[in-house]
XYZ file of C-alpha atoms in Angstrom:
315
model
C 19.066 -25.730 2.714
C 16.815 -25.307 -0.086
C 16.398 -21.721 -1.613
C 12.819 -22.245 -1.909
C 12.144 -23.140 1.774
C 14.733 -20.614 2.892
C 12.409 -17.768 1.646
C 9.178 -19.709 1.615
C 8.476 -17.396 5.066
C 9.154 -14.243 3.910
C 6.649 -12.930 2.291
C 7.539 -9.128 0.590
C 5.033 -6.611 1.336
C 5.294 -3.045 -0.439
C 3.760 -0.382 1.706
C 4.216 3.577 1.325
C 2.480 7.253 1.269
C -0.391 7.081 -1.741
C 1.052 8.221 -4.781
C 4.858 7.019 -3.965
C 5.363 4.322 -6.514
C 4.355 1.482 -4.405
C 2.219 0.443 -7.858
C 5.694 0.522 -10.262
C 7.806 -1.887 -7.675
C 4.666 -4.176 -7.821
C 5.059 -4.416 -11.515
C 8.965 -4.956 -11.138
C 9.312 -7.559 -9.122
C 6.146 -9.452 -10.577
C 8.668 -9.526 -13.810
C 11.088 -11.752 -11.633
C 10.819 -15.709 -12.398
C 10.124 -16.307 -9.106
C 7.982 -13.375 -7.558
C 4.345 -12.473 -7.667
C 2.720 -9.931 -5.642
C -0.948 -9.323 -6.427
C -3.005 -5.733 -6.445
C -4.229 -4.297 -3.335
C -6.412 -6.078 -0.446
C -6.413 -4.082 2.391
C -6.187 -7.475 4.065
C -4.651 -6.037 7.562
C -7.068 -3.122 7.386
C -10.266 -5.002 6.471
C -9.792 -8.406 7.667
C -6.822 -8.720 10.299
C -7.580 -5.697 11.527
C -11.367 -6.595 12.068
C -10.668 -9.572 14.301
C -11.992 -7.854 17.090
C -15.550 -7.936 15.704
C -17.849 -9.314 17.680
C -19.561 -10.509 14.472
C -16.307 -12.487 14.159
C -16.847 -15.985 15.656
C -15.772 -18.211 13.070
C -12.621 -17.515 11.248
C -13.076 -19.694 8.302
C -17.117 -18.320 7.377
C -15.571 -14.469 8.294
C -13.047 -15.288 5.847
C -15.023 -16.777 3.076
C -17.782 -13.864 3.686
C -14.914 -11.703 3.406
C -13.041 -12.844 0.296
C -16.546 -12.709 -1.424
C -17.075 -8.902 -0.077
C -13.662 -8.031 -1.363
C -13.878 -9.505 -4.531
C -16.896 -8.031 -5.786
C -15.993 -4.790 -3.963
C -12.599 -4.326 -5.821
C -13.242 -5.669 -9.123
C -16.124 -2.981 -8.991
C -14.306 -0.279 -7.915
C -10.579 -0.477 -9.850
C -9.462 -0.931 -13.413
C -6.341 -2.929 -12.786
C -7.192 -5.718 -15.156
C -5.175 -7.788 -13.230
C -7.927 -8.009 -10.282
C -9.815 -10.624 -12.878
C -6.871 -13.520 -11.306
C -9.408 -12.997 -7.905
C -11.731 -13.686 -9.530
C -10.578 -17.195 -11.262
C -9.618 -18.435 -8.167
C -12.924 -17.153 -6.153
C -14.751 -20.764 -5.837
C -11.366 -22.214 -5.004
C -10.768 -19.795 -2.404
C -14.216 -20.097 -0.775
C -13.757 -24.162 -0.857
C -10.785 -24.139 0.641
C -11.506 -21.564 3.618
C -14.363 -23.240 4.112
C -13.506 -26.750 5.200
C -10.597 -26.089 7.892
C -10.206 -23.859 10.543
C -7.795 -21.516 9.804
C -5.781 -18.891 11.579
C -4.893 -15.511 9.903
C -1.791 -16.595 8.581
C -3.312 -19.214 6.852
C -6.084 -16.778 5.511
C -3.739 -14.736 4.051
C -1.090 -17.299 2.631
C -4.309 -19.289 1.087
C -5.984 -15.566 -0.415
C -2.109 -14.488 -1.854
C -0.287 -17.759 -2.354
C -2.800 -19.536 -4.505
C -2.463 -16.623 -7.308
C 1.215 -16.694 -7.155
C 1.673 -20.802 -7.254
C -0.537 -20.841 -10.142
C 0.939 -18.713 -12.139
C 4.482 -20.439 -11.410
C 5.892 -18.275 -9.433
C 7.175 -19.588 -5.594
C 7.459 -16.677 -3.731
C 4.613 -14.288 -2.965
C 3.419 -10.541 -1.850
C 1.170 -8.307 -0.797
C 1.199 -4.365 -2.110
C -1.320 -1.874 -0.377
C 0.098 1.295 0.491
C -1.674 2.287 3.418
C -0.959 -0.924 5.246
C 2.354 1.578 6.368
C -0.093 2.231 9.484
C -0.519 -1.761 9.513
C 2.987 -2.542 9.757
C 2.708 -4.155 13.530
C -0.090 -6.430 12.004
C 2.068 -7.890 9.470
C 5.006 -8.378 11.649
C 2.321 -10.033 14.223
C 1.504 -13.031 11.562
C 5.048 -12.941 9.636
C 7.942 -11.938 11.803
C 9.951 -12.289 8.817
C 8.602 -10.792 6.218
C 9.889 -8.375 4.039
C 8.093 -5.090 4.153
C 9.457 -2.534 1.317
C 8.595 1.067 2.085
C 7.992 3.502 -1.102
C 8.844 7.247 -0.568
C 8.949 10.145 -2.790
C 9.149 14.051 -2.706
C 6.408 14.597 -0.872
C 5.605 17.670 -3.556
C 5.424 15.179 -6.349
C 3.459 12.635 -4.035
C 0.959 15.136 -2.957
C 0.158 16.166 -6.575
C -0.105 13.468 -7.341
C -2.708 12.480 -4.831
C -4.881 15.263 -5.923
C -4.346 14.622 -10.333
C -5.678 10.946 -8.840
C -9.160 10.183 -10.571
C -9.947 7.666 -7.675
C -8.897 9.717 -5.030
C -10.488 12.744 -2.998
C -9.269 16.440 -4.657
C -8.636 17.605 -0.791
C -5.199 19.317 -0.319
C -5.403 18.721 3.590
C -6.039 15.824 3.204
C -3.495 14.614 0.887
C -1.009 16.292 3.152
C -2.333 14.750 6.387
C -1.778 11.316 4.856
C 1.292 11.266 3.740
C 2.833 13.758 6.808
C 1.541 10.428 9.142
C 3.067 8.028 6.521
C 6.303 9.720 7.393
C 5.619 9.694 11.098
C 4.677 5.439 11.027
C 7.772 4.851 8.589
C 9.706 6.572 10.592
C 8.254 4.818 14.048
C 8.648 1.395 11.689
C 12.417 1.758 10.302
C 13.988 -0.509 11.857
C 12.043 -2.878 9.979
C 11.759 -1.113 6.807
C 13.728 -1.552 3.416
C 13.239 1.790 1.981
C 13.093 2.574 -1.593
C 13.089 6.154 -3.000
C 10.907 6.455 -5.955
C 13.113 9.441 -7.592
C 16.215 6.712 -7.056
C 14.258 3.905 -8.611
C 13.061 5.860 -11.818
C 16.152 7.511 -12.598
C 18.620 4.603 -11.581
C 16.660 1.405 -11.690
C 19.107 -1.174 -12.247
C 21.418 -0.223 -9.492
C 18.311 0.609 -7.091
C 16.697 -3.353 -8.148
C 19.825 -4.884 -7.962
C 20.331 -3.977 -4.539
C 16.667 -5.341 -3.434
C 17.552 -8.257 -5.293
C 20.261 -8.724 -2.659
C 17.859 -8.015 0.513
C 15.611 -10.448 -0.946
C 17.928 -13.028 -1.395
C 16.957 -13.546 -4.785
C 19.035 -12.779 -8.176
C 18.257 -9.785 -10.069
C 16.961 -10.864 -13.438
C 17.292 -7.829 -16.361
C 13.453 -8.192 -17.483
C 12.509 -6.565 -14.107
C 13.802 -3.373 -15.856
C 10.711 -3.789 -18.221
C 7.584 -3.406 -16.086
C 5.405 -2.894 -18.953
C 3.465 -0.033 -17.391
C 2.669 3.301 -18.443
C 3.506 6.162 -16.236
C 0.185 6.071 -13.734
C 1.927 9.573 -12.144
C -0.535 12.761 -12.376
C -2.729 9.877 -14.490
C -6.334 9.936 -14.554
C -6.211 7.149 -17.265
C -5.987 3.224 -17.324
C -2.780 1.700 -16.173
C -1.629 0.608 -19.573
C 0.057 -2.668 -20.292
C 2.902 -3.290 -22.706
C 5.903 -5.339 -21.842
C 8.616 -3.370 -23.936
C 8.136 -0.205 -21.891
C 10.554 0.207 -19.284
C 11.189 2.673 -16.136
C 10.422 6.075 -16.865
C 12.163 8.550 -14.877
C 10.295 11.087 -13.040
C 10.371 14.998 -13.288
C 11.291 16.809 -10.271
C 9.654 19.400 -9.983
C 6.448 18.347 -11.925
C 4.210 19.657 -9.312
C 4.916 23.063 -10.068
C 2.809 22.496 -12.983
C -0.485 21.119 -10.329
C 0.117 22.912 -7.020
C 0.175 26.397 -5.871
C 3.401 29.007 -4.457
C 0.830 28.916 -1.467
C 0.342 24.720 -1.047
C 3.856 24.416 -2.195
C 5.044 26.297 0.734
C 2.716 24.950 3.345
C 4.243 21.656 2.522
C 7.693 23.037 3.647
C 5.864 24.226 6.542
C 4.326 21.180 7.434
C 7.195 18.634 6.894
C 9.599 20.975 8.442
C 11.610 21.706 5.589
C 11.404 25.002 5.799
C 11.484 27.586 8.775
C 8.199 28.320 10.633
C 8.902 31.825 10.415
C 5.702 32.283 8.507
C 3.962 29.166 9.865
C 1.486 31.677 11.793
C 0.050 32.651 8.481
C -0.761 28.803 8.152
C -2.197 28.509 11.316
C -5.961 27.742 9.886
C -4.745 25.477 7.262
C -2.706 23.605 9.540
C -6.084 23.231 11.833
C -7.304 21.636 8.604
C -4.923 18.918 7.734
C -4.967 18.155 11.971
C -8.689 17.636 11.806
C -8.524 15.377 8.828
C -5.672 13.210 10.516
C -7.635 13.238 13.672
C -10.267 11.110 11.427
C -8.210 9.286 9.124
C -6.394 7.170 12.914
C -10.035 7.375 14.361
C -10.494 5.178 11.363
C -7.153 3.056 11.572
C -7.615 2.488 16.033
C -11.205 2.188 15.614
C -11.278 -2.214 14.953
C -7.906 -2.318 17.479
C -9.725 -1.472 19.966
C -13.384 -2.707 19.468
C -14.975 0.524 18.804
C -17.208 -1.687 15.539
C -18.682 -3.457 18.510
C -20.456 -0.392 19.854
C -21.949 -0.311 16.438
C -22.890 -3.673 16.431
C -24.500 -3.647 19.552
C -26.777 -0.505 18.798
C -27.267 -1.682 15.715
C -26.002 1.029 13.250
């Protein structure tokens, strides 16, 4: 059978914690001949998981109002200066939603495929992080897809997180995200290829080579040269340049952002270290809880129809 058609159903998606290198594997495997996995769409968050919208009557206008919404939303709001290839392909997009009626799948092999078959490349992806609490939506529209999960030390991760320019400087927060990205990878693993960020920067030709072989593709030696600056602890511009390769990553850099205090909650939290103290934790534990309580209010809300309530009272 035909390579092409052998893999032309399984899509790679790259999920993970924020902050876990889900940005760097993007870059790698967009350096492979035959691979090309866009920047973040929250598609399973903001359209998939909206189906149940009552406002949603008509798959093929909610998808053409909602490529438009995304596109000017995330062009706005990031400096990837690779979001401009949604925006050449915007009128082509909205034509071609427009005059069939499409499922999902379609939707989402139209919005990702197009990019990737224009620029050459036969095989295509998806990379938003947070889609690791999406992972039964994906499997819903491709059963065989190939869903890469990004981990790191969650020290690193979390310091990350809060270094972020474009995300919130909350501590509890931070840890509440990625403690229930560990819980849903975990719940997912089965189903999970698993990539350690600390493996990938310090050994990345062994650690691509092996994905090569779960993908079914060949590993090609240019996918050691991402071409991007490390974005770790960054508040600047993701640069560009194609002779940079993988950088490896410090261990214990966080010891330079977070406190003996944080840094031993964490252990606390993730069970890495005994709760003999945990009592002295108690209030900040209370903390990260409540902000997990509304980070899945968030996620459950459009599973189960709560956005109708809104609808129908009008906020």
């Amino acid at each position: 059978m035909n390579k092409d058609i052998l893999e032309s159903d399984r899509p790679i998606f790259i999920v993970g914690a924020p902050r876990s290198g889900t940005t760097l594997m993007r870059y790698c495997l967009n350096r492979h001949s035959r691979i090309y996995i866009p920047p973040e769409t929250y598609f399973f968050a903001r359209i998939y998981g909206n189906r149940n919208l009552i406002l949603e009557q008509n798959i093929p206008r909610y998808a053409v109002d909602i490529v438009e919404r995304f596109l000017n939303y995330r062009f706005s709001e990031q400096s990837d200066h690779h979001l401009k290839e949604y925006f050449e392909f915007k009128y082509e997009w909205i034509e071609q939603l427009s005059e069939g009626n499409y499922s999902y799948r379609d939707v989402a092999t139209i919005l990702f495929g197009k990019i990737a078959g224009k620029r050459g490349k036969l095989r295509w992806g998806e990379k938003t992080p947070s889609h690791i609490f999406y992972i039964d939506f994906i499997l819903e529209l491709f059963p065989n897809a190939i869903i890469i999960n990004m981990q790191r030390d969650p020290k690193n991760a979390i310091a990350s997180y809060l270094y972020c320019s474009h995300l919130p400087d909350n501590f509890f927060l931070a840890c509440g995200i990625y403690e229930l990205s560990r819980i849903f990878a975990r719940k997912y693993s089965h189903c999970l290829y698993t990539v350690q960020y600390e493996e990938l920067t310090r050994f990345p030709e062994r650690v691509l080579r092996n994905l090569c072989k779960h993908l079914r593709e060949n590993f090609e030696p240019q996918m050691l040269k991402p071409g991007m600056c490390d974005s770790s602890y960054s508040k600047k511009v993701i640069e560009i340049d194609e002779k940079i390769g993988i950088i490896p990553d410090e261990p214990e850099k966080w010891k330079k952002y977070l406190t003996q205090q944080q840094s031993e909650f964490i252990d606390i939290l993730l069970n890495f270290k005994s709760r003999e103290n945990q009592w002295g934790y108690w209030y900040d534990w209370v903390k990260v809880k409540r902000w997990q309580f509304l980070f899945l209010s968030r996620i459950y809300k459009n599973r189960y129809g709560y956005e109708n309530i809104k609808h129908w009272l009008n906020l």
